[in-house]
Amino acid sequence: MEKIGEQFANLNIVKRSSGTKEPTYLLGIDTSKTVQAEKGGLVAVLCSKGSIKIYDKERLNVLREFSGNPGLLNGVKFANSCDYVYSSCTDGTVKCWDARLASEKPVQLFKGYPSNIFISFDVSCNDWVICAGTEKVDDDTLLVFWDARINSQDLSTAKDPLGAYSETHSDDITQVCFHPSNPNLVVSGSTDGLVNVFDISVDNEEDALVTTCNSVSSVSSIGWSGKDYKQIYCMTHDEGFCWWDLNHLDTNEPITRLNIQNVREVINVQGGILDYLIGGLYHEKMDKLFVVGGTNTGIIHLMSCTTSGLIHVTSLQGGHAATVRSFCWNMQDDSLLTGGEDAQLLLWKPGAIEKTFTKKDSMKITSSVYQRVRVHSSDSYKKRKKQ
């Protein structure tokens, strides 16, 4: 654990994005997967005003900006095989832009069904399938699927869905996450408290449902972890954490590895407090799952997950001046990107010489700014779980 702490504690800020004229929250971050050493990488950042900014990773200067107008964008994700960047939109579409081009017009639109409002999405690891989750409208909550493969004949028309799942969630679907290496597996999370795992190679929704886990709270973040990524985890909007092992589905062993209703009440952070959780980080080289959280003053806490609880590993200070809303870990060079309510994007690297920065005054904006946080439903939860 000491060696792990040393690696993360050795992270220093090497670059800070230039100031913005208007205050904005940085709600999501992803980096291009097609980096060539001589060209450097691209960073896509979801902003609270409903747009996506593309940055040069090394300089952190804005190259271009894409808008969801008239809708607001939710989530940001680069394709795995090219520099296309995706986002779901409240106007009932998933939009795809070429991050290398200055044109604000999407290269492809994926159109949903009438009345769809998309608030979450992901792209499969082979870039073949897009899945997006909707807000609940009337009694409908959908996971909608498209063929994501793009060819020149498709560019002039919006793509219609392949189909949808409609029976497994009863409230807003806040999170969708494909398996990192199996394009047929996808996990979804909702304000109904359920975390569902699907095998989309199976024909119908009922048979495609591999398992349902119950977080008993509104899901704010989900992901895959463990060797061969056979574990799933989730954070909740009231700072809970759940961790399940899918290896035990066909055994008598319990699938729950850890379930904490409120991490703030049980974590011992050396010399400080924990105000919120941001997300999870599975470190392949260490074969360890970490939880990332922070304070309202911009301190970032990293915690290691064990079956007996979360253990504080280290804290990153001196970067942000307000709540940190997003991060992106790069496994290749062990670098970390973080974005906050102070409108700053920071690049951290291990062993780097820390440069002198003037800590920017907090640009935290009022809570009326667009945020996707919902109070979880008090309705009874679906009972379909592993007994």
CSV table of C-alpha atoms in Angstrom, one decimal:
chain,number,residue,atom,x,y,z
A,1,MET,CA,0.0,0.0,0.0
A,2,GLU,CA,2.9,2.3,0.7
A,3,LYS,CA,4.3,1.9,-2.8
A,4,ILE,CA,0.8,2.6,-4.2
A,5,GLY,CA,0.6,5.8,-2.1
A,6,GLU,CA,4.0,6.9,-3.3
A,7,GLN,CA,3.1,6.5,-7.0
A,8,PHE,CA,-0.1,8.7,-6.6
A,9,ALA,CA,1.5,11.1,-4.2
A,10,ASN,CA,4.3,11.7,-6.7
A,11,LEU,CA,1.8,13.3,-9.1
A,12,ASN,CA,2.4,17.0,-9.7
A,13,ILE,CA,0.7,19.6,-11.9
A,14,VAL,CA,2.6,20.1,-15.2
A,15,LYS,CA,0.0,22.1,-17.0
A,16,ARG,CA,-3.1,24.2,-16.3
A,17,SER,CA,-5.7,25.3,-18.9
A,18,SER,CA,-5.9,28.9,-19.8
A,19,GLY,CA,-8.6,30.9,-18.1
A,20,THR,CA,-12.1,31.1,-19.5
A,21,LYS,CA,-14.1,34.3,-19.9
A,22,GLU,CA,-17.3,32.7,-18.5
A,23,PRO,CA,-17.6,30.4,-15.4
A,24,THR,CA,-18.3,26.8,-16.3
A,25,TYR,CA,-18.2,23.4,-14.6
A,26,LEU,CA,-16.0,20.7,-16.3
A,27,LEU,CA,-18.4,17.7,-16.0
A,28,GLY,CA,-16.6,15.0,-18.0
A,29,ILE,CA,-13.2,14.2,-19.6
A,30,ASP,CA,-12.0,11.7,-22.2
A,31,THR,CA,-8.8,11.4,-24.2
A,32,SER,CA,-8.2,10.3,-27.8
A,33,LYS,CA,-7.1,6.6,-28.0
A,34,THR,CA,-5.2,7.1,-31.3
A,35,VAL,CA,-2.3,9.1,-30.0
A,36,GLN,CA,0.8,9.2,-32.2
A,37,ALA,CA,3.9,10.3,-30.2
A,38,GLU,CA,4.8,13.1,-32.7
A,39,LYS,CA,1.3,14.5,-32.8
A,40,GLY,CA,0.3,14.5,-29.2
A,41,GLY,CA,-3.2,13.7,-27.9
A,42,LEU,CA,-6.5,15.3,-27.8
A,43,VAL,CA,-8.7,15.9,-24.8
A,44,ALA,CA,-12.5,16.3,-25.0
A,45,VAL,CA,-14.2,18.1,-22.0
A,46,LEU,CA,-17.9,18.3,-21.4
A,47,CYS,CA,-18.8,21.8,-20.1
A,48,SER,CA,-21.9,22.6,-18.0
A,49,LYS,CA,-23.2,25.1,-20.6
A,50,GLY,CA,-23.8,22.1,-22.7
A,51,SER,CA,-20.9,22.1,-25.1
A,52,ILE,CA,-17.7,20.0,-25.7
A,53,LYS,CA,-14.3,21.6,-25.9
A,54,ILE,CA,-11.4,19.9,-27.6
A,55,TYR,CA,-7.9,20.6,-26.1
A,56,ASP,CA,-4.4,19.8,-27.1
A,57,LYS,CA,-3.3,17.5,-24.2
A,58,GLU,CA,0.2,18.7,-23.7
A,59,ARG,CA,-0.5,22.5,-23.9
A,60,LEU,CA,-4.1,22.3,-22.7
A,61,ASN,CA,-5.2,25.1,-25.1
A,62,VAL,CA,-8.6,25.0,-26.7
A,63,LEU,CA,-8.6,23.9,-30.3
A,64,ARG,CA,-12.3,24.0,-31.0
A,65,GLU,CA,-15.7,23.7,-29.4
A,66,PHE,CA,-18.8,21.7,-30.4
A,67,SER,CA,-22.4,22.6,-29.3
A,68,GLY,CA,-25.5,20.6,-28.7
A,69,ASN,CA,-27.8,23.5,-29.5
A,70,PRO,CA,-30.7,23.5,-29.0
A,71,GLY,CA,-30.2,20.6,-26.7
A,72,LEU,CA,-27.7,20.1,-23.8
A,73,LEU,CA,-25.0,17.5,-24.1
A,74,ASN,CA,-24.5,14.7,-21.5
A,75,GLY,CA,-21.3,12.6,-21.4
A,76,VAL,CA,-18.3,12.7,-23.7
A,77,LYS,CA,-16.4,9.7,-25.3
A,78,PHE,CA,-13.8,9.3,-27.9
A,79,ALA,CA,-14.0,6.4,-30.3
A,80,ASN,CA,-11.4,3.7,-29.8
A,81,SER,CA,-10.2,3.5,-33.4
A,82,CYS,CA,-10.3,7.1,-34.6
A,83,ASP,CA,-10.6,10.7,-33.4
A,84,TYR,CA,-14.4,10.8,-33.5
A,85,VAL,CA,-15.9,12.2,-30.3
A,86,TYR,CA,-19.5,11.4,-29.1
A,87,SER,CA,-22.0,12.9,-26.8
A,88,SER,CA,-25.7,12.2,-26.0
A,89,CYS,CA,-28.1,15.1,-26.2
A,90,THR,CA,-31.4,16.2,-24.6
A,91,ASP,CA,-32.8,16.8,-28.2
A,92,GLY,CA,-33.2,13.1,-28.7
A,93,THR,CA,-29.9,12.4,-30.6
A,94,VAL,CA,-26.4,11.1,-30.0
A,95,LYS,CA,-24.0,13.3,-31.9
A,96,CYS,CA,-20.6,12.4,-33.4
A,97,TRP,CA,-18.0,15.0,-34.4
A,98,ASP,CA,-14.5,14.6,-36.0
A,99,ALA,CA,-12.3,16.2,-33.3
A,100,ARG,CA,-9.7,17.0,-35.9
A,101,LEU,CA,-12.0,19.2,-37.9
A,102,ALA,CA,-13.1,22.8,-37.1
A,103,SER,CA,-16.6,22.2,-38.4
A,104,GLU,CA,-19.3,22.5,-35.7
A,105,LYS,CA,-21.6,20.2,-37.7
A,106,PRO,CA,-21.6,16.6,-36.5
A,107,VAL,CA,-20.3,14.0,-39.0
A,108,GLN,CA,-23.1,11.7,-37.9
A,109,LEU,CA,-26.4,12.0,-36.0
A,110,PHE,CA,-28.0,9.0,-34.3
A,111,LYS,CA,-31.7,9.7,-33.9
A,112,GLY,CA,-33.8,8.3,-31.0
A,113,TYR,CA,-37.5,7.6,-30.8
A,114,PRO,CA,-40.0,10.4,-30.4
A,115,SER,CA,-39.9,12.1,-26.9
A,116,ASN,CA,-36.5,10.5,-26.1
A,117,ILE,CA,-34.3,12.7,-23.8
A,118,PHE,CA,-30.8,11.2,-23.6
A,119,ILE,CA,-28.8,11.7,-20.5
A,120,SER,CA,-26.2,8.9,-20.7
A,121,PHE,CA,-24.5,6.8,-23.3
A,122,ASP,CA,-21.4,4.8,-24.2
A,123,VAL,CA,-19.7,3.3,-27.3
A,124,SER,CA,-18.6,-0.4,-27.4
A,125,CYS,CA,-14.9,-1.2,-27.3
A,126,ASN,CA,-14.9,-2.1,-31.1
A,127,ASP,CA,-16.9,1.1,-32.0
A,128,TRP,CA,-19.7,-1.0,-33.5
A,129,VAL,CA,-22.6,-0.2,-31.1
A,130,ILE,CA,-23.8,2.9,-29.3
A,131,CYS,CA,-26.1,2.6,-26.3
A,132,ALA,CA,-27.9,5.6,-24.7
A,133,GLY,CA,-30.1,5.9,-21.7
A,134,THR,CA,-33.1,8.2,-21.4
A,135,GLU,CA,-34.9,10.3,-18.8
A,136,LYS,CA,-38.2,8.8,-17.7
A,137,VAL,CA,-41.0,10.3,-19.9
A,138,ASP,CA,-44.5,9.2,-19.0
A,139,ASP,CA,-43.8,5.6,-18.0
A,140,ASP,CA,-41.0,5.0,-20.5
A,141,THR,CA,-37.4,4.6,-19.7
A,142,LEU,CA,-35.3,3.2,-22.5
A,143,LEU,CA,-31.8,1.9,-23.4
A,144,VAL,CA,-31.6,2.7,-27.1
A,145,PHE,CA,-29.1,1.0,-29.5
A,146,TRP,CA,-27.6,2.0,-32.8
A,147,ASP,CA,-25.1,0.6,-35.3
A,148,ALA,CA,-22.2,3.0,-34.8
A,149,ARG,CA,-20.2,2.0,-37.9
A,150,ILE,CA,-20.0,5.0,-40.1
A,151,ASN,CA,-19.4,5.0,-43.9
A,152,SER,CA,-19.6,7.8,-46.5
A,153,GLN,CA,-23.1,6.8,-47.5
A,154,ASP,CA,-24.4,7.3,-44.0
A,155,LEU,CA,-23.2,10.9,-43.4
A,156,SER,CA,-26.0,12.7,-45.1
A,157,THR,CA,-28.8,11.1,-43.0
A,158,ALA,CA,-29.5,10.5,-39.3
A,159,LYS,CA,-29.3,6.9,-38.3
A,160,ASP,CA,-32.3,5.2,-36.8
A,161,PRO,CA,-32.1,2.9,-33.8
A,162,LEU,CA,-31.5,-0.9,-34.0
A,163,GLY,CA,-33.9,-1.3,-31.1
A,164,ALA,CA,-34.3,-0.6,-27.4
A,165,TYR,CA,-34.7,-2.2,-24.0
A,166,SER,CA,-37.7,-0.9,-22.0
A,167,GLU,CA,-38.5,-3.3,-19.2
A,168,THR,CA,-35.5,-3.3,-16.9
A,169,HIS,CA,-35.3,0.2,-15.4
A,170,SER,CA,-38.2,2.2,-14.0
A,171,ASP,CA,-36.5,5.7,-13.7
A,172,ASP,CA,-33.9,7.9,-15.4
A,173,ILE,CA,-30.9,5.9,-16.7
A,174,THR,CA,-28.0,8.0,-15.5
A,175,GLN,CA,-25.1,5.7,-16.6
A,176,VAL,CA,-24.2,3.4,-19.4
A,177,CYS,CA,-20.8,1.6,-19.6
A,178,PHE,CA,-19.7,-1.0,-22.1
A,179,HIS,CA,-17.2,-3.7,-21.0
A,180,PRO,CA,-13.5,-2.6,-21.9
A,181,SER,CA,-12.8,-5.7,-24.0
A,182,ASN,CA,-16.1,-7.6,-24.6
A,183,PRO,CA,-18.3,-5.5,-27.0
A,184,ASN,CA,-21.4,-7.5,-26.1
A,185,LEU,CA,-21.5,-6.7,-22.4
A,186,VAL,CA,-22.9,-3.4,-21.2
A,187,VAL,CA,-23.9,-2.2,-17.7
A,188,SER,CA,-26.5,0.5,-16.9
A,189,GLY,CA,-27.3,2.4,-13.8
A,190,SER,CA,-30.4,4.4,-12.8
A,191,THR,CA,-32.1,6.6,-10.2
A,192,ASP,CA,-34.2,3.5,-9.5
A,193,GLY,CA,-31.2,2.1,-7.7
A,194,LEU,CA,-30.6,-0.8,-10.1
A,195,VAL,CA,-27.4,-1.7,-11.9
A,196,ASN,CA,-28.1,-4.1,-14.8
A,197,VAL,CA,-25.6,-6.1,-16.8
A,198,PHE,CA,-26.7,-7.1,-20.3
A,199,ASP,CA,-25.3,-9.4,-23.0
A,200,ILE,CA,-26.5,-7.7,-26.2
A,201,SER,CA,-25.6,-10.6,-28.4
A,202,VAL,CA,-28.8,-12.3,-27.0
A,203,ASP,CA,-31.9,-11.6,-29.0
A,204,ASN,CA,-34.4,-10.3,-26.4
A,205,GLU,CA,-34.2,-8.1,-23.4
A,206,GLU,CA,-35.3,-10.6,-20.8
A,207,ASP,CA,-32.7,-13.2,-21.9
A,208,ALA,CA,-30.0,-10.5,-22.4
A,209,LEU,CA,-30.2,-9.5,-18.8
A,210,VAL,CA,-27.3,-11.2,-17.1
A,211,THR,CA,-27.9,-9.9,-13.6
A,212,THR,CA,-29.4,-7.1,-11.6
A,213,CYS,CA,-27.6,-5.6,-8.6
A,214,ASN,CA,-29.4,-3.2,-6.3
A,215,SER,CA,-27.5,-0.2,-4.9
A,216,VAL,CA,-30.6,0.9,-3.0
A,217,SER,CA,-29.9,4.5,-4.1
A,218,SER,CA,-29.7,6.7,-7.2
A,219,VAL,CA,-26.7,5.7,-9.3
A,220,SER,CA,-24.2,8.4,-10.2
A,221,SER,CA,-21.3,6.5,-11.6
A,222,ILE,CA,-20.5,2.9,-12.8
A,223,GLY,CA,-17.6,1.0,-14.2
A,224,TRP,CA,-15.8,-2.3,-14.7
A,225,SER,CA,-12.8,-3.6,-12.6
A,226,GLY,CA,-10.9,-6.7,-11.7
A,227,LYS,CA,-8.9,-9.2,-13.7
A,228,ASP,CA,-10.6,-9.6,-17.1
A,229,TYR,CA,-13.0,-6.9,-15.9
A,230,LYS,CA,-15.4,-9.4,-14.3
A,231,GLN,CA,-16.4,-7.0,-11.5
A,232,ILE,CA,-18.6,-4.0,-11.5
A,233,TYR,CA,-18.9,-1.0,-9.2
A,234,CYS,CA,-21.1,2.0,-8.7
A,235,MET,CA,-21.2,5.3,-6.8
A,236,THR,CA,-24.5,6.9,-5.7
A,237,HIS,CA,-25.8,10.4,-5.5
A,238,ASP,CA,-25.7,10.2,-1.7
A,239,GLU,CA,-22.0,9.2,-1.8
A,240,GLY,CA,-22.6,5.4,-1.4
A,241,PHE,CA,-20.3,2.8,-3.0
A,242,CYS,CA,-21.1,-0.8,-4.2
A,243,TRP,CA,-18.8,-3.4,-5.6
A,244,TRP,CA,-19.9,-6.7,-7.1
A,245,ASP,CA,-18.1,-9.8,-8.5
A,246,LEU,CA,-19.7,-11.4,-11.5
A,247,ASN,CA,-17.4,-14.4,-11.2
A,248,HIS,CA,-19.7,-15.6,-8.4
A,249,LEU,CA,-23.0,-15.5,-10.4
A,250,ASP,CA,-23.0,-19.2,-11.0
A,251,THR,CA,-21.6,-20.2,-7.5
A,252,ASN,CA,-22.9,-20.1,-4.0
A,253,GLU,CA,-20.5,-17.2,-3.1
A,254,PRO,CA,-22.1,-13.8,-2.6
A,255,ILE,CA,-21.5,-11.4,-5.5
A,256,THR,CA,-21.3,-8.4,-3.2
A,257,ARG,CA,-17.7,-7.5,-2.3
A,258,LEU,CA,-18.4,-4.2,-0.6
A,259,ASN,CA,-21.5,-2.1,0.1
A,260,ILE,CA,-21.1,1.3,1.9
A,261,GLN,CA,-24.3,3.4,2.2
A,262,ASN,CA,-22.3,6.7,2.9
A,263,VAL,CA,-18.6,6.7,2.4
A,264,ARG,CA,-18.3,10.1,4.1
A,265,GLU,CA,-19.3,8.6,7.4
A,266,VAL,CA,-16.8,5.7,7.4
A,267,ILE,CA,-13.7,6.8,5.6
A,268,ASN,CA,-10.7,8.0,7.6
A,269,VAL,CA,-9.0,10.7,5.5
A,270,GLN,CA,-5.7,11.7,7.1
A,271,GLY,CA,-5.9,15.3,8.2
A,272,GLY,CA,-9.1,16.1,6.4
A,273,ILE,CA,-12.6,15.2,5.3
A,274,LEU,CA,-14.4,13.7,2.3
A,275,ASP,CA,-17.3,15.8,0.8
A,276,TYR,CA,-18.2,13.7,-2.3
A,277,LEU,CA,-17.2,10.9,-4.6
A,278,ILE,CA,-16.3,11.5,-8.2
A,279,GLY,CA,-15.8,8.0,-9.7
A,280,GLY,CA,-13.7,4.8,-9.9
A,281,LEU,CA,-10.3,4.0,-11.4
A,282,TYR,CA,-9.2,0.4,-12.0
A,283,HIS,CA,-5.4,0.3,-12.3
A,284,GLU,CA,-4.6,-2.7,-14.5
A,285,LYS,CA,-0.9,-2.9,-13.6
A,286,MET,CA,-1.6,-3.0,-9.9
A,287,ASP,CA,-4.8,-5.0,-10.3
A,288,LYS,CA,-6.5,-2.6,-7.9
A,289,LEU,CA,-9.7,-0.6,-7.9
A,290,PHE,CA,-9.5,3.0,-6.5
A,291,VAL,CA,-12.2,5.4,-5.6
A,292,VAL,CA,-11.7,9.1,-6.3
A,293,GLY,CA,-13.3,11.7,-4.2
A,294,GLY,CA,-12.7,15.2,-2.9
A,295,THR,CA,-13.5,18.3,-0.9
A,296,ASN,CA,-15.5,21.4,-1.7
A,297,THR,CA,-12.2,23.3,-1.6
A,298,GLY,CA,-10.6,21.3,-4.5
A,299,ILE,CA,-8.6,18.6,-2.7
A,300,ILE,CA,-8.6,15.2,-4.4
A,301,HIS,CA,-8.6,12.0,-2.3
A,302,LEU,CA,-7.6,8.6,-3.7
A,303,MET,CA,-8.9,5.5,-1.8
A,304,SER,CA,-8.0,1.9,-2.3
A,305,CYS,CA,-10.9,-0.7,-2.4
A,306,THR,CA,-10.7,-3.8,-0.3
A,307,THR,CA,-13.4,-6.2,0.7
A,308,SER,CA,-13.2,-4.9,4.3
A,309,GLY,CA,-13.6,-1.2,3.3
A,310,LEU,CA,-12.0,1.8,1.6
A,311,ILE,CA,-8.5,2.9,2.7
A,312,HIS,CA,-7.3,6.4,2.1
A,313,VAL,CA,-4.1,6.3,0.0
A,314,THR,CA,-3.1,9.9,-0.7
A,315,SER,CA,-4.5,13.3,-1.5
A,316,LEU,CA,-3.7,15.8,-4.3
A,317,GLN,CA,-3.7,19.4,-3.2
A,318,GLY,CA,-2.8,22.8,-4.6
A,319,GLY,CA,-4.6,22.3,-7.9
A,320,HIS,CA,-8.3,23.2,-7.9
A,321,ALA,CA,-10.1,25.9,-5.9
A,322,ALA,CA,-13.5,24.3,-5.9
A,323,THR,CA,-15.3,21.0,-6.2
A,324,VAL,CA,-13.7,18.5,-8.7
A,325,ARG,CA,-16.3,17.1,-11.0
A,326,SER,CA,-14.3,14.9,-13.4
A,327,PHE,CA,-11.1,13.0,-14.0
A,328,CYS,CA,-9.4,10.8,-16.6
A,329,TRP,CA,-6.5,8.4,-15.9
A,330,ASN,CA,-4.1,7.5,-18.6
A,331,MET,CA,-2.7,4.0,-18.0
A,332,GLN,CA,0.1,4.4,-20.6
A,333,ASP,CA,2.0,7.3,-18.9
A,334,ASP,CA,0.3,7.3,-15.5
A,335,SER,CA,-0.9,10.8,-16.0
A,336,LEU,CA,-4.2,12.3,-14.6
A,337,LEU,CA,-6.5,15.0,-16.0
A,338,THR,CA,-8.9,16.7,-13.6
A,339,GLY,CA,-11.7,19.2,-14.2
A,340,GLY,CA,-13.6,21.2,-11.6
A,341,GLU,CA,-16.2,23.8,-10.8
A,342,ASP,CA,-13.4,26.4,-10.9
A,343,ALA,CA,-13.5,26.0,-14.7
A,344,GLN,CA,-9.9,24.6,-14.7
A,345,LEU,CA,-8.5,21.6,-16.5
A,346,LEU,CA,-5.3,20.3,-14.9
A,347,LEU,CA,-2.7,17.8,-16.1
A,348,TRP,CA,-0.9,15.8,-13.4
A,349,LYS,CA,2.2,13.7,-14.1
A,350,PRO,CA,4.4,11.5,-11.8
A,351,GLY,CA,7.8,12.8,-10.9
A,352,ALA,CA,7.4,16.0,-12.8
A,353,ILE,CA,8.9,19.2,-11.5
A,354,GLU,CA,6.1,21.2,-10.1
A,355,LYS,CA,5.7,24.5,-11.8
A,356,THR,CA,4.7,27.6,-9.9
A,357,PHE,CA,1.1,28.6,-10.5
A,358,THR,CA,-1.1,31.2,-8.9
A,359,LYS,CA,-4.1,29.3,-7.6
A,360,LYS,CA,-7.0,30.7,-9.4
A,361,ASP,CA,-9.8,32.2,-7.5
A,362,SER,CA,-12.8,30.0,-7.2
A,363,MET,CA,-15.3,30.4,-10.1
A,364,LYS,CA,-17.8,28.1,-8.5
A,365,ILE,CA,-21.2,29.0,-9.8
A,366,THR,CA,-24.7,28.8,-8.3
A,367,SER,CA,-26.4,25.4,-8.1
A,368,SER,CA,-28.8,26.5,-10.8
A,369,VAL,CA,-26.2,25.7,-13.4
A,370,TYR,CA,-27.1,22.6,-15.4
A,371,GLN,CA,-26.3,19.5,-13.4
A,372,ARG,CA,-27.5,15.9,-13.8
A,373,VAL,CA,-28.1,15.1,-10.1
A,374,ARG,CA,-31.4,13.7,-9.1
A,375,VAL,CA,-32.9,12.7,-5.8
A,376,HIS,CA,-33.4,9.0,-5.9
A,377,SER,CA,-36.9,7.6,-6.1
A,378,SER,CA,-38.5,6.5,-2.8
A,379,ASP,CA,-40.5,3.9,-4.7
A,380,SER,CA,-40.0,0.3,-3.9
A,381,TYR,CA,-37.1,-1.2,-5.8
A,382,LYS,CA,-37.4,-4.1,-8.2
A,383,LYS,CA,-36.7,-7.3,-6.4
A,384,ARG,CA,-34.9,-9.2,-9.2
A,385,LYS,CA,-31.5,-9.8,-7.6
A,386,LYS,CA,-29.4,-12.9,-7.1
A,387,GLN,CA,-30.8,-14.7,-4.1
